[in-house]
Coordinates of C-alpha atoms in Angstrom, one line a residue:
X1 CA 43.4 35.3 -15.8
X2 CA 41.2 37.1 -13.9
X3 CA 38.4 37.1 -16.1
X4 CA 38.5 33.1 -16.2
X5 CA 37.0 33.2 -12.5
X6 CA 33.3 34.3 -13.1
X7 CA 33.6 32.0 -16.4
X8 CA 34.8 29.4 -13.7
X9 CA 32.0 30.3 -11.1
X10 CA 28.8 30.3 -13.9
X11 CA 30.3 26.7 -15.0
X12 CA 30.3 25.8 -11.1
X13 CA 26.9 27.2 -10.9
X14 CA 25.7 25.5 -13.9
X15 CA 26.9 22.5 -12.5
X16 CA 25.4 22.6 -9.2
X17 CA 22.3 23.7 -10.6
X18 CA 22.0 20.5 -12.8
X19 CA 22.8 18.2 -10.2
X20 CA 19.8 19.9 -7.9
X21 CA 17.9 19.1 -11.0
X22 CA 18.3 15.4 -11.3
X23 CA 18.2 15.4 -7.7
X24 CA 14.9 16.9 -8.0
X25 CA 14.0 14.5 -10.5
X26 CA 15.2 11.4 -8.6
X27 CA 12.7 12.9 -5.3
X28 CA 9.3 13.3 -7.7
X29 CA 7.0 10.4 -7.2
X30 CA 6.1 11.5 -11.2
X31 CA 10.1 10.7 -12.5
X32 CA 10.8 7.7 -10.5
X33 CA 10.7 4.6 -11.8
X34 CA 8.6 1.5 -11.0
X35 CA 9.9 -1.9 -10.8
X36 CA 9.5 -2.9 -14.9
X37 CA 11.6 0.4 -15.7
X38 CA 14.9 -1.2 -13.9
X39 CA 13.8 -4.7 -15.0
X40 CA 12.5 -6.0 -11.9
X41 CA 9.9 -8.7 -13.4
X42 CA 8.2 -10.8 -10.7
X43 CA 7.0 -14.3 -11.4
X44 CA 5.4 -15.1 -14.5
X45 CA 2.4 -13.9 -15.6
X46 CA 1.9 -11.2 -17.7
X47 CA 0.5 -7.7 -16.1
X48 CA -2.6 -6.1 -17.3
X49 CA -2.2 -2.9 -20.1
X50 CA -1.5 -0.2 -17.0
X51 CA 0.0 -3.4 -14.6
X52 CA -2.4 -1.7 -11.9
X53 CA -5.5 -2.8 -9.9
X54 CA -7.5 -0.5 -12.5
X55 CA -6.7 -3.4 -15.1
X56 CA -9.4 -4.8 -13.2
X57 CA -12.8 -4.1 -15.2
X58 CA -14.7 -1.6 -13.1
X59 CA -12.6 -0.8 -10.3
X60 CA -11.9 3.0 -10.2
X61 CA -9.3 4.4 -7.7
X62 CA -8.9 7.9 -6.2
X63 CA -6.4 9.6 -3.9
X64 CA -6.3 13.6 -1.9
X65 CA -2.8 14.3 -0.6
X66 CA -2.2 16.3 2.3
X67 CA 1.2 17.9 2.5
X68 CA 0.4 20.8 4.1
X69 CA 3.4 23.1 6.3
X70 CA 5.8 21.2 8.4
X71 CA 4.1 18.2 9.8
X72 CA 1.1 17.6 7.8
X73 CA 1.9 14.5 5.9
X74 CA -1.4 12.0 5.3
X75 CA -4.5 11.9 2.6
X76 CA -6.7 9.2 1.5
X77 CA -6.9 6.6 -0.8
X78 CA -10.3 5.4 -2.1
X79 CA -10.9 2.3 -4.2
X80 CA -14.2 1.6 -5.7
X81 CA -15.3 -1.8 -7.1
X82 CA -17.6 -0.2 -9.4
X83 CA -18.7 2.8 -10.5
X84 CA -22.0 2.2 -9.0
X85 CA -24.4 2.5 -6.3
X86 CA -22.4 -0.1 -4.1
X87 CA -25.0 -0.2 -1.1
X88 CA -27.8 -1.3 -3.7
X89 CA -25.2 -3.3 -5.7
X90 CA -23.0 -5.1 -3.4
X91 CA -19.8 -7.4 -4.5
X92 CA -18.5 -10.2 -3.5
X93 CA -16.2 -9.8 -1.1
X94 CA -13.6 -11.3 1.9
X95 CA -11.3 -10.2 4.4
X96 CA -7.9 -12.2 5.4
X97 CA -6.1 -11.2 8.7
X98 CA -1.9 -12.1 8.5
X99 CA -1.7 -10.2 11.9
X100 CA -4.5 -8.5 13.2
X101 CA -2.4 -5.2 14.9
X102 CA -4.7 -2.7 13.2
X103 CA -8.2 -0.8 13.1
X104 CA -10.0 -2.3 9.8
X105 CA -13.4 -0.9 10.2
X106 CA -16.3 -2.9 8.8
X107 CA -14.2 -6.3 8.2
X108 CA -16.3 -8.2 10.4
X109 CA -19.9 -7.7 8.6
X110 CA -17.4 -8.6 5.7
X111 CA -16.8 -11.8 7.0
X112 CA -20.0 -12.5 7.9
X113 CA -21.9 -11.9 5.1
X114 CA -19.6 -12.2 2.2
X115 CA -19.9 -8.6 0.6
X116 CA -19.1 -5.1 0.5
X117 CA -21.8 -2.4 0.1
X118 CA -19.3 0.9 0.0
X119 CA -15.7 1.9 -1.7
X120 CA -13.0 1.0 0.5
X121 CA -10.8 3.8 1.7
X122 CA -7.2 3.8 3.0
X123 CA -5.8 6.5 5.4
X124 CA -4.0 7.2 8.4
X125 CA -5.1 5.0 11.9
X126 CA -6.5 8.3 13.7
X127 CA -8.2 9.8 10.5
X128 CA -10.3 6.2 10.4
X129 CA -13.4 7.3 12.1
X130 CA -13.4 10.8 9.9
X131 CA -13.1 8.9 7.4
X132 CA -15.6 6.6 7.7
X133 CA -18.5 9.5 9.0
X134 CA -17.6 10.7 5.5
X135 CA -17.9 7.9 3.8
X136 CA -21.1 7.8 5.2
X137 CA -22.5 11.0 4.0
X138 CA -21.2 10.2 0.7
X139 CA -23.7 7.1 0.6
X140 CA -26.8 8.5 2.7
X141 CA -26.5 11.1 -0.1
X142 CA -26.5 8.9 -3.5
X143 CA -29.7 8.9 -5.2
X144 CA -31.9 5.6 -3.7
X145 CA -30.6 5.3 -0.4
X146 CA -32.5 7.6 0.7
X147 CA -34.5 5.2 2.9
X148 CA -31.2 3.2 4.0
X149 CA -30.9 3.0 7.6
X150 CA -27.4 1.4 8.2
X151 CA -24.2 1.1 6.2
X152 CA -21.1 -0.9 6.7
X153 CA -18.2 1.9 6.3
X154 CA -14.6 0.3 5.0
X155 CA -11.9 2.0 6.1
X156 CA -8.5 0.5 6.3
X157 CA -5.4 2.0 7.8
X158 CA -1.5 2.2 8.2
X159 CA -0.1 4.5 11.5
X160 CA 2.0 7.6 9.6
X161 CA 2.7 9.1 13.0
X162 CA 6.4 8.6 11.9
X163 CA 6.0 12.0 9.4
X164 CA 2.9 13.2 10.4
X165 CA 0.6 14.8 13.0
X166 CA -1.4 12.4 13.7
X167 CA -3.1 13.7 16.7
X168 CA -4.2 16.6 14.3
X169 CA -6.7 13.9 12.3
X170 CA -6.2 16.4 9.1
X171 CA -8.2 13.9 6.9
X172 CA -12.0 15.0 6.7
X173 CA -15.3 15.1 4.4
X174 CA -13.4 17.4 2.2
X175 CA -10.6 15.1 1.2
X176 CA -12.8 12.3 1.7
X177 CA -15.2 13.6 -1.2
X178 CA -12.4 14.6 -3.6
X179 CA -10.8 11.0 -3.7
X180 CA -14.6 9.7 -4.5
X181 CA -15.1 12.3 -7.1
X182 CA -12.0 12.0 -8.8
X183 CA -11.8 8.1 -9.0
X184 CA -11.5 6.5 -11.9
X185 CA -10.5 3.6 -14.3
X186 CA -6.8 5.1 -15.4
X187 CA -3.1 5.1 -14.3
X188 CA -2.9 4.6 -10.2
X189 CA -0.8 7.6 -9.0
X190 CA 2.5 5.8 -6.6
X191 CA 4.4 6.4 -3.9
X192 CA 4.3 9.1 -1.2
X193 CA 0.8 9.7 -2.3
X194 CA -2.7 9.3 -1.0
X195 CA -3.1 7.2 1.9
X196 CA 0.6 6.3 1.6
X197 CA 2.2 10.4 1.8
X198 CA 3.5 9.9 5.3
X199 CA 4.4 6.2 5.7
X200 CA 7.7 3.8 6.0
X201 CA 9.0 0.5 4.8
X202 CA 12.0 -1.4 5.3
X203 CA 13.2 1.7 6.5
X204 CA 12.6 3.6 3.4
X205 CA 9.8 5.7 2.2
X206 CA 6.9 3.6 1.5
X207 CA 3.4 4.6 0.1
X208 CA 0.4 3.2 -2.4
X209 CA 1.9 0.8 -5.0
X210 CA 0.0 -1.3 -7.2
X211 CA 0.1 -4.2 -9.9
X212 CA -1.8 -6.5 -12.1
X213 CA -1.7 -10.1 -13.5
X214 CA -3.5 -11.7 -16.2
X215 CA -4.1 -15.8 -16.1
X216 CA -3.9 -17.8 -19.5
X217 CA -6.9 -18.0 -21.6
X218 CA -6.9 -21.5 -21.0
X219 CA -7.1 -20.6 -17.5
X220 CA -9.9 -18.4 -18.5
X221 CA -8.3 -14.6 -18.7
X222 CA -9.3 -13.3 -15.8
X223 CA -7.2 -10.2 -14.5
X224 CA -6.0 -9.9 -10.5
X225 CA -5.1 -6.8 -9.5
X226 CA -3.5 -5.6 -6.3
X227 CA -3.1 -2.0 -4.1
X228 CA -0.8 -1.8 -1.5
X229 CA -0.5 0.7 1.8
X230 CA 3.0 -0.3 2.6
X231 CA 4.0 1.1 6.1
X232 CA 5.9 -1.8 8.3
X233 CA 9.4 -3.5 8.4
X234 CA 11.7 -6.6 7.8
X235 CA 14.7 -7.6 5.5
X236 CA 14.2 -5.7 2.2
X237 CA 14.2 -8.9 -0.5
X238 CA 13.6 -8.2 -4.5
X239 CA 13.3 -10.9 -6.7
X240 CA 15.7 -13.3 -4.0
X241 CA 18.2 -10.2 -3.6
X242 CA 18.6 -9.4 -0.2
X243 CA 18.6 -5.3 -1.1
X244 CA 17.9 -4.5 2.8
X245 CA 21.4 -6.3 4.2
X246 CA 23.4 -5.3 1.7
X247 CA 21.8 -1.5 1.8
X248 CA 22.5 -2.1 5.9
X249 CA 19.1 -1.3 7.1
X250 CA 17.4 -3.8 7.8
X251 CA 15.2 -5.8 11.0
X252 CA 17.3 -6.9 14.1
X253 CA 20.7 -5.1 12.3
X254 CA 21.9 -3.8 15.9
X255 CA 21.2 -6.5 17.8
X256 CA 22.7 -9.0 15.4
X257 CA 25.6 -6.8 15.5
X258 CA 25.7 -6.9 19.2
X259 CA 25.7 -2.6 19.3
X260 CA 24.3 -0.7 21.3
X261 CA 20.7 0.1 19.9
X262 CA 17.9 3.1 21.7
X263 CA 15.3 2.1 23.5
X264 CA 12.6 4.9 24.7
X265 CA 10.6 4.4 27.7
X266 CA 8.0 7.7 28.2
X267 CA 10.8 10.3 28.0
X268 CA 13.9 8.5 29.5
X269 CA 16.5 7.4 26.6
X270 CA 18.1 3.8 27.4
X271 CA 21.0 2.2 26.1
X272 CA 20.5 -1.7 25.8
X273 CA 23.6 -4.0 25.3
X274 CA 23.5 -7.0 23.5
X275 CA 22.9 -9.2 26.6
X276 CA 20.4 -7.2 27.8
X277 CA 16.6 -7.5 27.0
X278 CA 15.5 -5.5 24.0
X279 CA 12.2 -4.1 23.9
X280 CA 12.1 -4.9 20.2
X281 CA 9.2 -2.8 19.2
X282 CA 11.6 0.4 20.1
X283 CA 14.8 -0.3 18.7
X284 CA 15.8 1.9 15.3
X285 CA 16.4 -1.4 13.4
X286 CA 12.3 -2.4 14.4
X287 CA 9.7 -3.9 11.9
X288 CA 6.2 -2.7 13.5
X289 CA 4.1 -1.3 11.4
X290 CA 1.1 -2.4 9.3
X291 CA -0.4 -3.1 5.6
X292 CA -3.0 -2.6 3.7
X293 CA -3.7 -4.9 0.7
X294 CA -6.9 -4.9 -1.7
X295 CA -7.3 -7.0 -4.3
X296 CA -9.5 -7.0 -7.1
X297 CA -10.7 -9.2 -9.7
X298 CA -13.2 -9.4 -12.6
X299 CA -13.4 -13.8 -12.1
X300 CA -16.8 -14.8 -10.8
X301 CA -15.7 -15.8 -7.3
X302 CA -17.6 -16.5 -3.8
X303 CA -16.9 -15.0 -0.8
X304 CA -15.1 -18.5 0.8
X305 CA -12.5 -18.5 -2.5
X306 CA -12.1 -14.7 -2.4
X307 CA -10.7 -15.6 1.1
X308 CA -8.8 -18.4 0.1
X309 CA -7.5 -15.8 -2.9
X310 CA -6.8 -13.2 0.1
X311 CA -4.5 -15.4 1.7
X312 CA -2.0 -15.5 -0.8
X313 CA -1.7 -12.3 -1.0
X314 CA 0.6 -12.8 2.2
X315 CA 2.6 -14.8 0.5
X316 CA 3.6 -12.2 -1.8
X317 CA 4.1 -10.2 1.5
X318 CA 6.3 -12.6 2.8
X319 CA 8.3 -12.9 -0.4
X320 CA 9.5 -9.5 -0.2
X321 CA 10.9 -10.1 3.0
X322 CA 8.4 -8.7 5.7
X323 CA 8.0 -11.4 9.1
X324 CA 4.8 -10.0 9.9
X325 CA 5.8 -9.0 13.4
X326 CA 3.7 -8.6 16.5
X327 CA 2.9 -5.0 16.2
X328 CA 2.4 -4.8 12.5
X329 CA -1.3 -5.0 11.2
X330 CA -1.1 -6.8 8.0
X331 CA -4.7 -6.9 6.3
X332 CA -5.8 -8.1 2.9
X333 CA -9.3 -7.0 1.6
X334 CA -10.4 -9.4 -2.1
X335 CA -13.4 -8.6 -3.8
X336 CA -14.9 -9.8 -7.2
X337 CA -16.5 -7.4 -9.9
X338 CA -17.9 -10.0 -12.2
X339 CA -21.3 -8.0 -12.9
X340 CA -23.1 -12.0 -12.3
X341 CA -21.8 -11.8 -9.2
X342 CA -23.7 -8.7 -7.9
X343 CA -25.5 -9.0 -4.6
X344 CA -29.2 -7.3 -4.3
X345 CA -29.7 -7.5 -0.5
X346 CA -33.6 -7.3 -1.4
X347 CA -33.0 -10.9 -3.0
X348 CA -34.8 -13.5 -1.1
X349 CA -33.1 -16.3 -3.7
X350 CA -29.9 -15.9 -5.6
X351 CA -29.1 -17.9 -8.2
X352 CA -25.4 -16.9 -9.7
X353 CA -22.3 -19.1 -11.0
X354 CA -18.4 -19.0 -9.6
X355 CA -15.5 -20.5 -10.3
X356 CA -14.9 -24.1 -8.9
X357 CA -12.2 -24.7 -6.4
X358 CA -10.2 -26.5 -9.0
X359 CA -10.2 -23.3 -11.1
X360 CA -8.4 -21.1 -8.5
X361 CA -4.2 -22.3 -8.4
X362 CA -3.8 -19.5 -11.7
X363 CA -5.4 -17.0 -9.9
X364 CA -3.7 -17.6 -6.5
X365 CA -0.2 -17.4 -8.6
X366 CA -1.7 -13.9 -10.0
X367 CA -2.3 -12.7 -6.5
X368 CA 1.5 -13.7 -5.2
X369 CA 3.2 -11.9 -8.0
X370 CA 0.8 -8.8 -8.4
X371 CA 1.4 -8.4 -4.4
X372 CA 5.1 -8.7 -4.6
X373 CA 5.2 -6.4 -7.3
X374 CA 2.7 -3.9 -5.8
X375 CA 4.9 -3.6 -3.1
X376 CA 7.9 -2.9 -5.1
X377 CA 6.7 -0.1 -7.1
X378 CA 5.6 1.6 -3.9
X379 CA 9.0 1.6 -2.7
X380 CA 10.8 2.9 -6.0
X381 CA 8.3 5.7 -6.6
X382 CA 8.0 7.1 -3.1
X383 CA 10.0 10.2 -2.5
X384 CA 12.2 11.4 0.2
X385 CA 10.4 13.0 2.5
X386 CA 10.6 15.5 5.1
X387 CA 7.4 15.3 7.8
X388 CA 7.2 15.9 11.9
X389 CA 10.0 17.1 14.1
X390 CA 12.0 17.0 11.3
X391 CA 12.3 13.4 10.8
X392 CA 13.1 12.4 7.0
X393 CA 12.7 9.0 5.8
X394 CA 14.8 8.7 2.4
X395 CA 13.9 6.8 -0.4
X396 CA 15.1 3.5 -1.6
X397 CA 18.1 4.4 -3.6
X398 CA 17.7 3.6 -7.1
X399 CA 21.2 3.5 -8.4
X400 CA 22.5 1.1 -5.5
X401 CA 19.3 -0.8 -5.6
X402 CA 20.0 -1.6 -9.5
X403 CA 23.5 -2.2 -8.6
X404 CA 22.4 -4.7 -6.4
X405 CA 19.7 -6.4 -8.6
X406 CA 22.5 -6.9 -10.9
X407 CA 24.9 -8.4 -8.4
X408 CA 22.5 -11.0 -7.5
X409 CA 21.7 -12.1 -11.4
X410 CA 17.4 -10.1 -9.7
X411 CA 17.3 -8.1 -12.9
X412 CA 19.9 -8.5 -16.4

């Protein structure tokens, strides 16, 4: 008998071991699935060949992650609309605002002018200026711009100040570069990656997610494709299924509930009651927070129905269950890479042909489902992750999350 008792312990050990394993498994962006794997089909439309916003033809994405010692949780995300010099050939662009709590550098020359003349990059809100003086250099330095005396710098943003030091404004020309250099036309790397490493949604890990739709030929083919930043709050909803409630984290939980929530003013803890006034934007239970959505498509489009196509891309927002609250920044960015549609700022005439207003219902249903999807797989591949002070936001629990696709008839 007692040489059953280190056969016992290696069997315990070997147990353990394997459970660490598929733990391990179940935390790596690389081995978790995205919403197609657990059945999770949004809407109707079929996705492009790599359902990502590099179905679109020409668009190239890049991403430097910085997960550096204890608090260091941030990086970059950079999507090109071509592979081009962007200054000398613009695109067609527009920018929608849901709720405008956010720094979006360069959106108003966007709106003025109907184009964008560099890649747009994601990051965290304090890394925006770094960002963008990088950015610069990157497009002072491309061969012909050498005589260009102002550029409109894109830079959107999310706050990741949950997991991260932010104060420390880690993201710089070196990471900047490395997401331009290593952009391209494949697979879009997910979850708590790029610009989305450190952020949060619904309560969950969030990060970069991304999909694709293609309209009928009929309708004429043309491909939408979406990139989300997902960082902000509300009642978690897949496919109808109302994942957030019955997870039990979800907006106004507490004060529904009538408990007792936290409230921090400066560095004095409060303890509200249910009759007393809530400073909502400080309660555990909040939905603050912002995101970043780009969409991209190859139909020739103007800049007044790329912001007509922008707008829906709330809509797909809204049907995974976010408000759009007060302190959330929620920002879409469309462009169009249909090579007719290039802008030469040199051009005293243009002469070009776009899609009629009557053309655009197929592509505005593209944009709602590649949007709602987007946002999805950001959830399901972002990790658990440990950032600042210790704080860890888990990740959306796949097991109970199918369990309760399946209860609700979201997924077979």
């Amino acid at each position: 008998m007692r040489c059953a008792a280190p056969k016992l312990l290696s069997v315990l050990l070997a147990s353990v071991l394997a459970c660490a394993h598929v733990q391990a498994l179940a935390n790596d962006n690389d081995n978790r699935p995205r919403a197609r794997d657990i059945g999770l089909i949004s809407g109707v439309l079929p996705p492009g060949k790599l359902n990502a916003i590099t179905d679109v033809n020409g668009v190239l994405v890049g991403q430097t992650t910085l997960n550096k010692g204890d608090d260091i949780r941030t990086g970059v995300t950079a999507i090109l609309p071509h592979a081009g010099n962007l200054f000398k050939e613009k695109v067609a662009a527009a920018v929608h605002v849901g709720n405008g709590f956010g720094k979006l550098m360069g959106s108003t020359q966007i709106s003025e002018l109907g184009e964008i003349e560099t890649p747009i990059l994601l990051t965290g809100t304090l890394n925006v200026p770094r960002v963008a003086d990088a950015l610069l250099d990157w497009m002072l330095a491309l061969p012909g711009n050498e005589d260009v005396r102002s550029i409109n710098a894109v830079v959107g943003e999310t706050n990741d100040g949950q997991l991260n030091d932010l104060r420390g404004r880690h993201v710089g020309q070196e990471q900047v570069f490395a997401a331009l250099k290593s952009a391209s036309n494949g697979p879009v790397e997910e979850g708590a990656v790029g610009a989305g490493t450190g952020t949060e949604a619904f309560g969950f890990k969030g990060g970069i997610g991304t999909s694709s739709r293609i309209v009928p030929e009929s309708a004429g083919g043309y491909t939408v494709g979406v990139l989300v930043q997902t960082n902000f709050g509300g009642v978690l909803t897949m496919n109808g299924a109302p994942v957030g409630k019955e997870l039990g984290r979800y907006y106004l939980k507490e004060a529904l509930e009538g408990k007792k929530v936290s409230a921090h003013a400066g560095n004095s803890a409060l303890m509200l009651t249910q009759n007393d006034p809530i400073q909502l934007d400080h309660v555990s239970d909040r939905a603050d927070g912002s995101i970043m959505m780009i969409v991209a498509t190859d139909a020739p489009l103007g800049s007044r129905n790329l912001e007509r196509l922008a707008k829906r891309a709330m809509l797909g927002l809204a049907r995974t269950g976010s408000p759009a609250t007060n302190g959330s920044g929620d920002y879409v960015i469309a462009f169009s890479t249909a090579p007719e549609g290039r802008i030469n700022s040199s051009d005293a005439i243009r002469e070009t042909k776009v899609l009629g207003n009557n053309a655009m219902s197929p592509l505005f249903l593209a944009t709602v489902e590649a949007t709602e999807e987007a946002i999805y797989n950001s959830l399901l591949k972002a990790k658990t992750t440990t950032g600042r002070d210790g704080r860890v936001v888990e990740a959306l629990p796949i097991d109970k999350t199918v369990d309760i696709l399946k209860k609700y008839g979201a997924i077979k």
